[in-house]
mmCIF file of C-alpha atoms and ligand atoms in Angstrom:
data_model
loop_
_atom_site.group_PDB
_atom_site.id
_atom_site.type_symbol
_atom_site.label_atom_id
_atom_site.label_comp_id
_atom_site.label_asym_id
_atom_site.label_seq_id
_atom_site.Cartn_x
_atom_site.Cartn_y
_atom_site.Cartn_z
ATOM 1 C CA MET I 13 132.341 128.136 112.553
ATOM 2 C CA ALA I 14 132.145 125.350 109.972
ATOM 3 C CA THR I 15 130.877 125.571 106.415
ATOM 4 C CA ILE I 16 129.574 122.180 105.350
ATOM 5 C CA LEU I 17 128.571 120.899 101.926
ATOM 6 C CA GLY I 18 125.763 118.368 102.374
ATOM 7 C CA ILE I 19 124.704 115.740 99.833
ATOM 8 C CA GLU I 20 121.423 113.810 99.801
ATOM 9 C CA SER I 21 120.496 111.031 97.366
ATOM 10 C CA THR I 22 118.810 108.393 99.526
ATOM 11 C CA CYS I 23 115.622 108.086 97.488
ATOM 12 C CA ASP I 24 114.283 110.214 94.625
ATOM 13 C CA GLU I 25 115.727 113.659 95.315
ATOM 14 C CA THR I 26 119.244 114.664 94.327
ATOM 15 C CA ALA I 27 120.166 117.483 96.674
ATOM 16 C CA ALA I 28 123.148 119.552 97.770
ATOM 17 C CA ALA I 29 123.343 122.416 100.247
ATOM 18 C CA VAL I 30 125.858 124.683 101.924
ATOM 19 C CA VAL I 31 125.162 125.283 105.618
ATOM 20 C CA VAL I 32 127.161 127.476 107.991
ATOM 21 C CA ASP I 33 127.362 126.649 111.686
ATOM 22 C CA GLY I 34 124.763 123.885 111.444
ATOM 23 C CA ARG I 35 121.977 126.375 111.070
ATOM 24 C CA HIS I 36 122.381 129.078 108.423
ATOM 25 C CA VAL I 37 121.438 127.687 105.018
ATOM 26 C CA ARG I 38 123.375 129.509 102.321
ATOM 27 C CA SER I 39 122.066 127.332 99.502
ATOM 28 C CA ASN I 40 119.609 124.455 99.260
ATOM 29 C CA VAL I 41 119.317 122.861 95.829
ATOM 30 C CA VAL I 42 116.913 119.966 95.263
ATOM 31 C CA ALA I 43 116.458 118.214 91.913
ATOM 32 C CA SER I 44 113.179 116.399 92.358
ATOM 33 C CA GLN I 45 112.388 113.320 90.282
ATOM 34 C CA VAL I 46 108.706 113.493 91.086
ATOM 35 C CA ASP I 47 107.703 113.858 87.419
ATOM 36 C CA LEU I 48 109.714 110.770 86.429
ATOM 37 C CA HIS I 49 107.962 108.579 89.013
ATOM 38 C CA ALA I 50 104.472 110.120 88.933
ATOM 39 C CA ARG I 51 103.130 107.775 86.253
ATOM 40 C CA TYR I 52 104.092 104.774 88.403
ATOM 41 C CA ARG I 53 102.590 106.368 91.561
ATOM 42 C CA GLY I 54 105.739 105.519 93.490
ATOM 43 C CA VAL I 55 109.517 105.548 93.215
ATOM 44 C CA VAL I 56 111.082 103.161 90.685
ATOM 45 C CA PRO I 57 114.586 102.426 92.082
ATOM 46 C CA GLU I 58 116.310 101.910 88.721
ATOM 47 C CA ILE I 59 114.924 105.171 87.316
ATOM 48 C CA ALA I 60 115.914 106.965 90.532
ATOM 49 C CA SER I 61 119.558 105.896 90.428
ATOM 50 C CA ARG I 62 119.937 106.829 86.769
ATOM 51 C CA ALA I 63 118.500 110.283 87.437
ATOM 52 C CA HIS I 64 120.875 110.766 90.401
ATOM 53 C CA ILE I 65 123.837 110.114 88.097
ATOM 54 C CA GLU I 66 122.615 112.795 85.696
ATOM 55 C CA ASN I 67 121.796 115.306 88.427
ATOM 56 C CA ILE I 68 124.559 115.023 90.984
ATOM 57 C CA LEU I 69 127.248 117.208 89.371
ATOM 58 C CA PRO I 70 124.939 120.041 88.216
ATOM 59 C CA VAL I 71 123.265 120.071 91.645
ATOM 60 C CA LEU I 72 126.635 120.289 93.436
ATOM 61 C CA GLN I 73 127.767 123.094 91.153
ATOM 62 C CA GLN I 74 124.520 125.006 91.677
ATOM 63 C CA ALA I 75 124.722 124.653 95.462
ATOM 64 C CA LEU I 76 128.221 126.123 95.516
ATOM 65 C CA SER I 77 127.364 128.867 93.073
ATOM 66 C CA GLU I 78 124.175 129.930 94.905
ATOM 67 C CA ALA I 79 126.133 130.054 98.165
ATOM 68 C CA HIS I 80 128.871 132.103 96.444
ATOM 69 C CA CYS I 81 131.366 129.497 97.577
ATOM 70 C CA THR I 82 134.169 127.503 96.065
ATOM 71 C CA PHE I 83 135.431 124.169 97.331
ATOM 72 C CA ALA I 84 138.142 126.105 99.166
ATOM 73 C CA ASP I 85 135.459 127.573 101.483
ATOM 74 C CA ILE I 86 134.100 124.158 102.461
ATOM 75 C CA ASP I 87 135.317 122.625 105.736
ATOM 76 C CA ALA I 88 133.670 119.201 105.449
ATOM 77 C CA ILE I 89 131.554 117.030 103.170
ATOM 78 C CA ALA I 90 128.390 115.533 104.682
ATOM 79 C CA ILE I 91 126.604 112.589 103.117
ATOM 80 C CA ALA I 92 123.351 110.802 103.932
ATOM 81 C CA ASN I 93 124.612 107.212 103.675
ATOM 82 C CA ARG I 94 121.588 105.574 105.346
ATOM 83 C CA PRO I 95 118.810 104.446 105.052
ATOM 84 C CA GLY I 96 117.657 104.415 101.452
ATOM 85 C CA LEU I 97 117.639 102.650 98.112
ATOM 86 C CA ILE I 98 121.005 101.098 97.398
ATOM 87 C CA GLY I 99 121.395 102.416 93.840
ATOM 88 C CA SER I 100 120.401 105.916 94.913
ATOM 89 C CA LEU I 101 122.589 105.949 98.024
ATOM 90 C CA LEU I 102 125.669 104.806 96.123
ATOM 91 C CA ILE I 103 125.631 107.813 93.768
ATOM 92 C CA GLY I 104 125.732 110.314 96.638
ATOM 93 C CA VAL I 105 128.173 108.279 98.722
ATOM 94 C CA SER I 106 130.582 107.927 95.769
ATOM 95 C CA ALA I 107 130.381 111.658 95.014
ATOM 96 C CA ALA I 108 130.955 112.578 98.669
ATOM 97 C CA LYS I 109 133.904 110.216 99.099
ATOM 98 C CA THR I 110 135.475 111.480 95.880
ATOM 99 C CA LEU I 111 135.164 115.098 96.996
ATOM 100 C CA ALA I 112 136.462 114.362 100.497
ATOM 101 C CA TRP I 113 139.458 112.505 99.096
ATOM 102 C CA ALA I 114 140.254 114.962 96.301
ATOM 103 C CA LEU I 115 139.888 118.041 98.511
ATOM 104 C CA GLY I 116 141.429 116.522 101.632
ATOM 105 C CA LYS I 117 138.341 117.440 103.704
ATOM 106 C CA PRO I 118 136.661 115.386 106.436
ATOM 107 C CA LEU I 119 133.731 113.180 105.452
ATOM 108 C CA VAL I 120 130.737 113.040 107.821
ATOM 109 C CA ALA I 121 128.122 110.265 107.534
ATOM 110 C CA VAL I 122 124.567 111.218 108.462
ATOM 111 C CA ASP I 123 121.423 109.157 109.023
ATOM 112 C CA HIS I 124 118.743 110.603 106.724
ATOM 113 C CA VAL I 125 115.912 110.004 109.205
ATOM 114 C CA HIS I 126 117.771 111.584 112.116
ATOM 115 C CA ALA I 127 118.494 114.557 109.878
ATOM 116 C CA HIS I 128 114.725 115.027 109.324
ATOM 117 C CA LEU I 129 114.425 115.496 113.101
ATOM 118 C CA TYR I 130 117.100 118.212 112.964
ATOM 119 C CA SER I 131 115.503 120.141 110.102
ATOM 120 C CA GLY I 132 113.531 122.476 112.417
ATOM 121 C CA GLU I 133 116.875 123.962 113.474
ATOM 122 C CA LEU I 134 117.588 125.302 109.991
ATOM 123 C CA GLU I 135 117.183 128.917 109.009
ATOM 124 C CA GLU I 136 116.792 129.725 105.370
ATOM 125 C CA LEU I 137 119.070 132.529 104.298
ATOM 126 C CA MET I 138 119.170 133.743 100.748
ATOM 127 C CA VAL I 139 122.436 135.026 99.377
ATOM 128 C CA ASP I 140 122.291 138.014 97.034
ATOM 129 C CA ASP I 141 124.438 138.596 93.939
ATOM 130 C CA ARG I 142 127.305 139.905 96.022
ATOM 131 C CA GLY I 143 127.258 136.922 98.367
ATOM 132 C CA MET I 144 125.572 138.883 101.185
ATOM 133 C CA MET I 145 123.086 136.951 103.307
ATOM 134 C CA ASN I 146 119.517 138.217 103.653
ATOM 135 C CA GLY I 147 116.348 136.975 105.274
ATOM 136 C CA GLY I 148 114.706 134.097 103.423
ATOM 137 C CA SER I 149 112.536 134.769 100.429
ATOM 138 C CA GLY I 150 111.940 131.255 99.137
ATOM 139 C CA PRO I 151 108.982 128.935 99.714
ATOM 140 C CA GLY I 152 109.445 129.095 103.486
ATOM 141 C CA ALA I 153 109.656 132.882 103.669
ATOM 142 C CA GLY I 154 107.482 134.587 106.217
ATOM 143 C CA PHE I 155 106.922 131.322 108.034
ATOM 144 C CA GLN I 156 107.262 131.646 111.786
ATOM 145 C CA SER I 157 110.326 129.611 112.616
ATOM 146 C CA SER I 158 110.109 128.227 116.129
ATOM 147 C CA ILE I 159 113.764 127.420 116.618
ATOM 148 C CA ILE I 160 114.420 126.140 120.088
ATOM 149 C CA ASN I 161 117.507 126.223 122.189
ATOM 150 C CA PRO I 162 118.720 122.621 122.062
ATOM 151 C CA GLN I 163 120.404 122.956 125.453
ATOM 152 C CA SER I 164 117.140 123.596 127.224
ATOM 153 C CA SER I 165 114.760 121.474 125.177
ATOM 154 C CA PHE I 166 115.957 117.926 125.669
ATOM 155 C CA PRO I 167 114.699 115.355 126.404
ATOM 156 C CA SER I 168 112.514 115.663 123.392
ATOM 157 C CA VAL I 169 110.125 113.494 121.448
ATOM 158 C CA GLY I 170 110.590 113.491 117.677
ATOM 159 C CA LEU I 171 108.371 112.264 114.888
ATOM 160 C CA VAL I 172 109.537 111.744 111.332
ATOM 161 C CA CYS I 173 106.478 111.396 109.152
ATOM 162 C CA SER I 174 107.130 111.028 105.452
ATOM 163 C CA GLY I 175 106.449 108.795 102.487
ATOM 164 C CA GLY I 176 108.924 106.223 103.778
ATOM 165 C CA HIS I 177 108.752 106.647 107.555
ATOM 166 C CA THR I 178 106.470 107.102 110.491
ATOM 167 C CA ALA I 179 109.055 106.888 113.216
ATOM 168 C CA LEU I 180 108.831 108.138 116.776
ATOM 169 C CA TYR I 181 112.011 108.916 118.711
ATOM 170 C CA HIS I 182 113.180 109.761 122.185
ATOM 171 C CA LEU I 183 115.955 112.343 121.848
ATOM 172 C CA ARG I 184 118.397 113.040 124.676
ATOM 173 C CA SER I 185 120.489 115.160 122.317
ATOM 174 C CA TRP I 186 120.796 115.479 118.546
ATOM 175 C CA ASN I 187 122.919 112.374 118.357
ATOM 176 C CA ASP I 188 121.482 110.371 121.208
ATOM 177 C CA VAL I 189 118.357 109.259 119.437
ATOM 178 C CA THR I 190 116.361 106.110 120.225
ATOM 179 C CA LEU I 191 113.578 104.731 118.069
ATOM 180 C CA VAL I 192 110.562 104.093 120.315
ATOM 181 C CA GLY I 193 107.780 103.522 117.807
ATOM 182 C CA SER I 194 107.222 103.030 114.099
ATOM 183 C CA THR I 195 104.598 101.976 111.628
ATOM 184 C CA ILE I 196 103.799 98.283 111.429
ATOM 185 C CA ASP I 197 102.534 98.691 107.846
ATOM 186 C CA ASP I 198 102.191 101.837 105.717
ATOM 187 C CA ALA I 199 104.000 105.101 106.481
ATOM 188 C CA VAL I 200 101.574 107.986 106.930
ATOM 189 C CA GLY I 201 102.776 109.737 103.744
ATOM 190 C CA GLU I 202 102.391 106.455 101.880
ATOM 191 C CA ALA I 203 98.773 106.289 103.131
ATOM 192 C CA TYR I 204 98.221 109.830 101.820
ATOM 193 C CA ASP I 205 99.684 108.840 98.449
ATOM 194 C CA LYS I 206 97.607 105.641 98.225
ATOM 195 C CA VAL I 207 94.374 107.343 99.287
ATOM 196 C CA ALA I 208 94.999 110.029 96.662
ATOM 197 C CA ALA I 209 95.435 107.245 94.089
ATOM 198 C CA ILE I 210 92.161 105.592 95.204
ATOM 199 C CA LEU I 211 90.427 108.939 94.746
ATOM 200 C CA GLY I 212 91.972 109.407 91.298
ATOM 201 C CA LEU I 213 94.026 112.425 92.394
ATOM 202 C CA GLY I 214 97.661 113.135 91.526
ATOM 203 C CA TYR I 215 100.994 112.124 93.068
ATOM 204 C CA PRO I 216 102.332 112.898 95.623
ATOM 205 C CA GLY I 217 98.952 112.833 97.313
ATOM 206 C CA GLY I 218 99.805 114.605 100.579
ATOM 207 C CA PRO I 219 99.682 118.229 99.425
ATOM 208 C CA ILE I 220 96.563 117.580 97.287
ATOM 209 C CA LEU I 221 94.624 115.949 100.132
ATOM 210 C CA ASP I 222 95.829 118.634 102.565
ATOM 211 C CA GLN I 223 94.363 121.279 100.238
ATOM 212 C CA LEU I 224 91.075 119.414 99.734
ATOM 213 C CA ALA I 225 90.751 118.646 103.453
ATOM 214 C CA ALA I 226 90.758 122.354 104.270
ATOM 215 C CA GLU I 227 87.416 122.658 102.429
ATOM 216 C CA GLY I 228 85.800 119.439 103.684
ATOM 217 C CA ASP I 229 84.009 118.244 106.811
ATOM 218 C CA PRO I 230 86.372 116.222 109.046
ATOM 219 C CA GLN I 231 83.386 114.583 110.749
ATOM 220 C CA ALA I 232 81.583 113.559 107.571
ATOM 221 C CA ILE I 233 82.864 109.956 107.673
ATOM 222 C CA ALA I 234 83.921 108.072 110.822
ATOM 223 C CA PHE I 235 87.122 106.453 109.540
ATOM 224 C CA PRO I 236 88.911 104.189 112.060
ATOM 225 C CA ARG I 237 91.650 105.419 114.394
ATOM 226 C CA THR I 238 94.095 102.563 114.971
ATOM 227 C CA LEU I 239 95.956 102.983 118.257
ATOM 228 C CA LEU I 240 97.275 99.396 118.650
ATOM 229 C CA GLY I 241 96.518 99.208 122.377
ATOM 230 C CA ARG I 242 96.716 101.609 125.306
ATOM 231 C CA GLU I 243 100.496 101.628 125.704
ATOM 232 C CA SER I 244 101.715 101.269 122.128
ATOM 233 C CA LEU I 245 103.836 103.934 120.441
ATOM 234 C CA ASP I 246 103.608 102.150 117.092
ATOM 235 C CA PHE I 247 101.428 103.218 114.190
ATOM 236 C CA SER I 248 99.244 101.478 111.627
ATOM 237 C CA PHE I 249 97.673 103.215 108.640
ATOM 238 C CA SER I 250 96.782 100.392 106.284
ATOM 239 C CA GLY I 251 93.360 99.785 107.912
ATOM 240 C CA LEU I 252 92.501 103.440 107.456
ATOM 241 C CA LYS I 253 93.577 103.294 103.810
ATOM 242 C CA THR I 254 91.417 100.192 103.265
ATOM 243 C CA ALA I 255 88.474 101.895 104.995
ATOM 244 C CA VAL I 256 88.741 104.746 102.473
ATOM 245 C CA LEU I 257 88.921 102.215 99.625
ATOM 246 C CA TYR I 258 85.768 100.415 100.825
ATOM 247 C CA HIS I 259 83.985 103.720 101.419
ATOM 248 C CA VAL I 260 84.678 104.778 97.840
ATOM 249 C CA ARG I 261 84.282 101.477 95.969
ATOM 250 C CA GLY I 262 82.104 99.436 98.337
ATOM 251 C CA VAL I 263 83.088 96.374 100.373
ATOM 252 C CA PRO I 264 84.222 93.515 98.088
ATOM 253 C CA GLY I 265 81.714 90.645 97.990
ATOM 254 C CA ARG I 266 78.902 92.793 99.291
ATOM 255 C CA VAL I 267 78.076 94.321 95.925
ATOM 256 C CA VAL I 268 75.555 91.923 94.414
ATOM 257 C CA GLU I 269 73.580 94.109 92.046
ATOM 258 C CA SER I 270 74.775 96.730 89.614
ATOM 259 C CA SER I 271 72.496 99.238 91.391
ATOM 260 C CA GLN I 272 74.754 98.824 94.446
ATOM 261 C CA ILE I 273 77.908 99.897 92.576
ATOM 262 C CA LYS I 274 78.898 103.236 94.011
ATOM 263 C CA PRO I 275 79.148 106.213 91.654
ATOM 264 C CA PRO I 276 82.436 108.139 91.780
ATOM 265 C CA PRO I 277 82.538 110.717 94.599
ATOM 266 C CA THR I 278 81.267 114.210 93.829
ATOM 267 C CA PRO I 279 83.686 117.133 94.371
ATOM 268 C CA GLN I 280 82.145 117.831 97.792
ATOM 269 C CA GLU I 281 82.330 114.143 98.740
ATOM 270 C CA LEU I 282 86.014 114.163 97.750
ATOM 271 C CA ARG I 283 86.628 117.114 100.074
ATOM 272 C CA ASP I 284 84.779 115.365 102.917
ATOM 273 C CA ILE I 285 86.689 112.107 102.383
ATOM 274 C CA ALA I 286 89.980 114.023 102.381
ATOM 275 C CA ALA I 287 89.037 115.921 105.548
ATOM 276 C CA SER I 288 87.803 112.795 107.346
ATOM 277 C CA PHE I 289 90.887 110.780 106.329
ATOM 278 C CA GLN I 290 93.191 113.585 107.434
ATOM 279 C CA ALA I 291 91.355 113.961 110.752
ATOM 280 C CA ALA I 292 91.909 110.254 111.470
ATOM 281 C CA CYS I 293 95.654 110.485 110.661
ATOM 282 C CA ILE I 294 96.108 113.593 112.773
ATOM 283 C CA GLU I 295 94.188 112.256 115.766
ATOM 284 C CA VAL I 296 96.410 109.165 115.875
ATOM 285 C CA ILE I 297 99.616 111.198 115.500
ATOM 286 C CA VAL I 298 98.653 113.654 118.250
ATOM 287 C CA LYS I 299 97.666 110.812 120.576
ATOM 288 C CA LYS I 300 100.995 109.023 120.075
ATOM 289 C CA LEU I 301 102.941 112.244 120.626
ATOM 290 C CA GLN I 302 101.034 112.801 123.875
ATOM 291 C CA ARG I 303 101.809 109.259 125.029
ATOM 292 C CA ALA I 304 105.492 109.528 124.161
ATOM 293 C CA ALA I 305 105.878 113.010 125.669
ATOM 294 C CA LYS I 306 104.416 111.756 128.943
ATOM 295 C CA ARG I 307 106.482 108.563 128.977
ATOM 296 C CA PHE I 308 109.807 110.304 128.366
ATOM 297 C CA ASP I 309 109.077 113.444 130.362
ATOM 298 C CA ALA I 310 109.733 115.448 127.211
ATOM 299 C CA ARG I 311 110.376 119.191 127.230
ATOM 300 C CA SER I 312 109.680 119.651 123.532
ATOM 301 C CA VAL I 313 108.417 117.908 120.419
ATOM 302 C CA VAL I 314 110.193 118.050 117.067
ATOM 303 C CA LEU I 315 108.697 117.042 113.730
ATOM 304 C CA GLY I 316 110.173 116.417 110.303
ATOM 305 C CA GLY I 317 109.463 114.740 106.981
ATOM 306 C CA GLY I 318 107.083 115.584 104.155
ATOM 307 C CA VAL I 319 103.898 115.130 106.199
ATOM 308 C CA SER I 320 105.113 117.667 108.780
ATOM 309 C CA ALA I 321 104.232 120.290 106.132
ATOM 310 C CA ASN I 322 100.568 119.338 106.604
ATOM 311 C CA ARG I 323 98.495 122.352 107.570
ATOM 312 C CA GLY I 324 95.933 120.346 109.497
ATOM 313 C CA LEU I 325 98.660 118.700 111.584
ATOM 314 C CA ARG I 326 100.283 122.063 112.330
ATOM 315 C CA ALA I 327 96.933 123.507 113.391
ATOM 316 C CA ALA I 328 96.150 120.469 115.568
ATOM 317 C CA LEU I 329 99.469 120.809 117.413
ATOM 318 C CA ALA I 330 99.162 124.570 117.911
ATOM 319 C CA ASN I 331 97.826 124.038 121.450
ATOM 320 C CA PHE I 332 100.056 121.128 122.419
ATOM 321 C CA PRO I 333 101.206 121.626 126.020
ATOM 322 C CA LEU I 334 104.910 121.562 125.006
ATOM 323 C CA PRO I 335 106.852 123.657 122.472
ATOM 324 C CA VAL I 336 106.457 121.991 119.076
ATOM 325 C CA VAL I 337 109.143 122.604 116.465
ATOM 326 C CA PHE I 338 108.170 122.314 112.819
ATOM 327 C CA PRO I 339 110.689 122.778 110.024
ATOM 328 C CA GLN I 340 110.108 125.610 107.605
ATOM 329 C CA PRO I 341 108.043 124.066 104.777
ATOM 330 C CA VAL I 342 111.014 124.074 102.407
ATOM 331 C CA PHE I 343 112.927 121.806 104.829
ATOM 332 C CA CYS I 344 110.088 119.304 105.460
ATOM 333 C CA THR I 345 110.662 117.210 102.367
ATOM 334 C CA ASP I 346 113.991 115.636 101.441
ATOM 335 C CA ASN I 347 116.849 118.121 101.264
ATOM 336 C CA ALA I 348 120.589 118.279 101.859
ATOM 337 C CA ALA I 349 120.539 121.254 104.246
ATOM 338 C CA MET I 350 119.339 118.970 107.041
ATOM 339 C CA ILE I 351 122.214 116.584 106.236
ATOM 340 C CA ALA I 352 124.809 119.365 106.429
ATOM 341 C CA GLY I 353 123.124 120.759 109.559
ATOM 342 C CA LEU I 354 123.257 117.534 111.563
ATOM 343 C CA ALA I 355 126.782 116.885 110.247
ATOM 344 C CA ASP I 356 127.893 120.061 112.022
ATOM 345 C CA VAL I 357 126.871 118.501 115.364
ATOM 346 C CA LEU I 358 128.656 115.238 114.507
ATOM 347 C CA LEU I 359 131.786 117.026 113.275
ATOM 348 C CA GLY I 360 131.884 118.937 116.559
ATOM 349 C CA GLN I 361 132.231 115.534 118.242
ATOM 350 C CA ASN I 362 134.889 114.363 115.794
ATOM 351 C CA ARG I 363 132.595 111.753 114.297
ATOM 352 C CA VAL I 364 134.393 111.669 110.968
ATOM 353 C CA ALA I 365 133.873 108.759 108.568
ATOM 354 C CA GLY I 366 136.602 106.911 106.679
ATOM 355 C CA LEU I 367 136.743 106.565 102.915
ATOM 356 C CA GLY I 368 135.548 102.964 103.319
ATOM 357 C CA LEU I 369 132.114 104.304 104.279
ATOM 358 C CA ASP I 370 129.277 102.068 103.097
ATOM 359 C CA ALA I 371 125.762 102.843 101.939
ATOM 360 C CA VAL I 372 123.183 101.189 104.214
ATOM 361 C CA THR I 373 119.742 100.218 102.920
ATOM 362 C CA TYR I 374 116.453 100.121 104.847
ATOM 363 C CA SER I 375 116.547 96.341 105.200
ATOM 364 C CA GLU I 376 120.174 96.282 106.360
ATOM 365 C CA ILE I 377 119.332 98.766 109.113
ATOM 366 C CA ARG I 378 116.433 96.611 110.243
ATOM 367 C CA ARG I 379 118.678 93.507 110.361
ATOM 368 C CA GLN I 380 121.670 94.931 112.165
ATOM 369 C CA PRO I 381 121.342 98.355 113.756
ATOM 370 C CA VAL I 382 124.687 100.097 114.207
ATOM 371 C CA GLU I 383 125.784 102.853 116.538
ATOM 372 C CA GLY I 384 123.474 105.871 116.575
ATOM 373 C CA ALA I 385 121.156 104.415 113.958
ATOM 374 C CA SER I 386 117.769 103.420 115.099
ATOM 375 C CA ALA I 387 115.638 104.010 112.014
HETATM 376 O O1 LIG V 405 110.105 113.525 103.365
HETATM 377 P P1 LIG V 405 109.623 113.221 101.989
HETATM 378 O O2 LIG V 405 109.955 114.207 100.904
HETATM 379 O O3 LIG V 405 110.168 111.863 101.445
HETATM 380 C C1 LIG V 405 110.353 110.717 102.143
HETATM 381 O O4 LIG V 405 111.420 110.573 102.801
HETATM 382 O O5 LIG V 405 109.422 109.894 102.072
HETATM 383 O O6 LIG V 405 108.050 113.021 102.107
HETATM 384 C C2 LIG V 405 107.220 112.818 100.998
HETATM 385 C C3 LIG V 405 105.836 112.452 101.520
HETATM 386 C C4 LIG V 405 104.863 112.061 100.438
HETATM 387 O O7 LIG V 405 104.207 110.868 100.835
HETATM 388 C C5 LIG V 405 103.881 113.231 100.386
HETATM 389 O O8 LIG V 405 102.566 112.847 99.984
HETATM 390 C C6 LIG V 405 103.904 113.700 101.825
HETATM 391 O O9 LIG V 405 105.257 113.572 102.220
HETATM 392 N N1 LIG V 405 103.497 115.113 101.966
HETATM 393 C C7 LIG V 405 102.415 115.507 102.658
HETATM 394 C C8 LIG V 405 102.328 116.917 102.514
HETATM 395 N N2 LIG V 405 103.377 117.332 101.749
HETATM 396 C C9 LIG V 405 104.096 116.210 101.423
HETATM 397 N N3 LIG V 405 101.515 114.805 103.357
HETATM 398 C C10 LIG V 405 100.508 115.478 103.949
HETATM 399 N N4 LIG V 405 100.348 116.814 103.840
HETATM 400 C C11 LIG V 405 101.230 117.567 103.153
HETATM 401 N N5 LIG V 405 101.063 118.891 103.065
HETATM 402 ZN ZN1 LIG V 406 113.056 111.703 103.875
#
């Protein structure tokens, strides 16, 4: 039974978590930078790395204290060293290496995107003042966890859908993961964020549009569904985003008289646009999951990433012919519990990293994939 301290700093969340046995989350601390980046409607790398420096030590301390642990209780340090923004990654990687060296504990390197796939395996446990573990009572409390038995559920098809990724995987086990499809332009979460910006809503756009969509008519506007051919497992969302832009502002060049300039959408039109946009995203995602499940003879489907919190997507997959595993909402967005959780699997196979471990950016991964990394 291993107790692992996980660290996550790949993008704009500084996070640390203590996870026992790859599954039981004793603490899960996330310092979000969303407020710092909101005015730019996207992550500013320089601001992100500076905030990680400020946050990393308090976040680590809080994770240990909430888990009622000291460093002596920790068996290994897990770090998401790939893929991400270089300045952000380096803060977490340096902290993890320092801890591993100073404490004499093994260091485990985890792929952030693969860890999103694993996040449905996590169980939130809250620790009371005496260090006793209870059922969860945080944001994910009361949510029906559909934890599957990994032994019986592979091969599986996994989808990581977030602000940075729309990546489809064939999983033979938790660490035999092959990328089989990805977005050729915008990630689905990015499309949510950009559509929210077009509509003058806040950032991040996903939760806001999800909320609005619940009150709108998904058939009000026939936005395009881009499937990229009959066999493709890739995704494209930029055409859909542009279709929303043209619907709201008119097609450029076609507006010749001021009377043709569209007024801003009414509240009900906003709800209908949100619902119709969301319906298009979901239909494409479900279709690709069906294709992949058939192609790889899958026995289950696993989802992860911020967009896997989407209520419409969860409802649409409720009748999928295979078991579908969603993370508890608290583990959908970036967190370190998923890093510590997957590290438990890797540690069990002696996949320990050296202190020369490097941070690997998105573009480096695209140029030269290394063992086990297909994102
Ligand atoms: O996984 P995540 O925290 O970060 C990345 O690795 O990108 O995902 C953040 C993304 C944002 O684009 C956000 O708009 C989207 O997830 N998101 C949602 C929902 N909650 C977060 N998208 C759709 N529906 C939601 N409920
Ligand atoms: Zn992520």
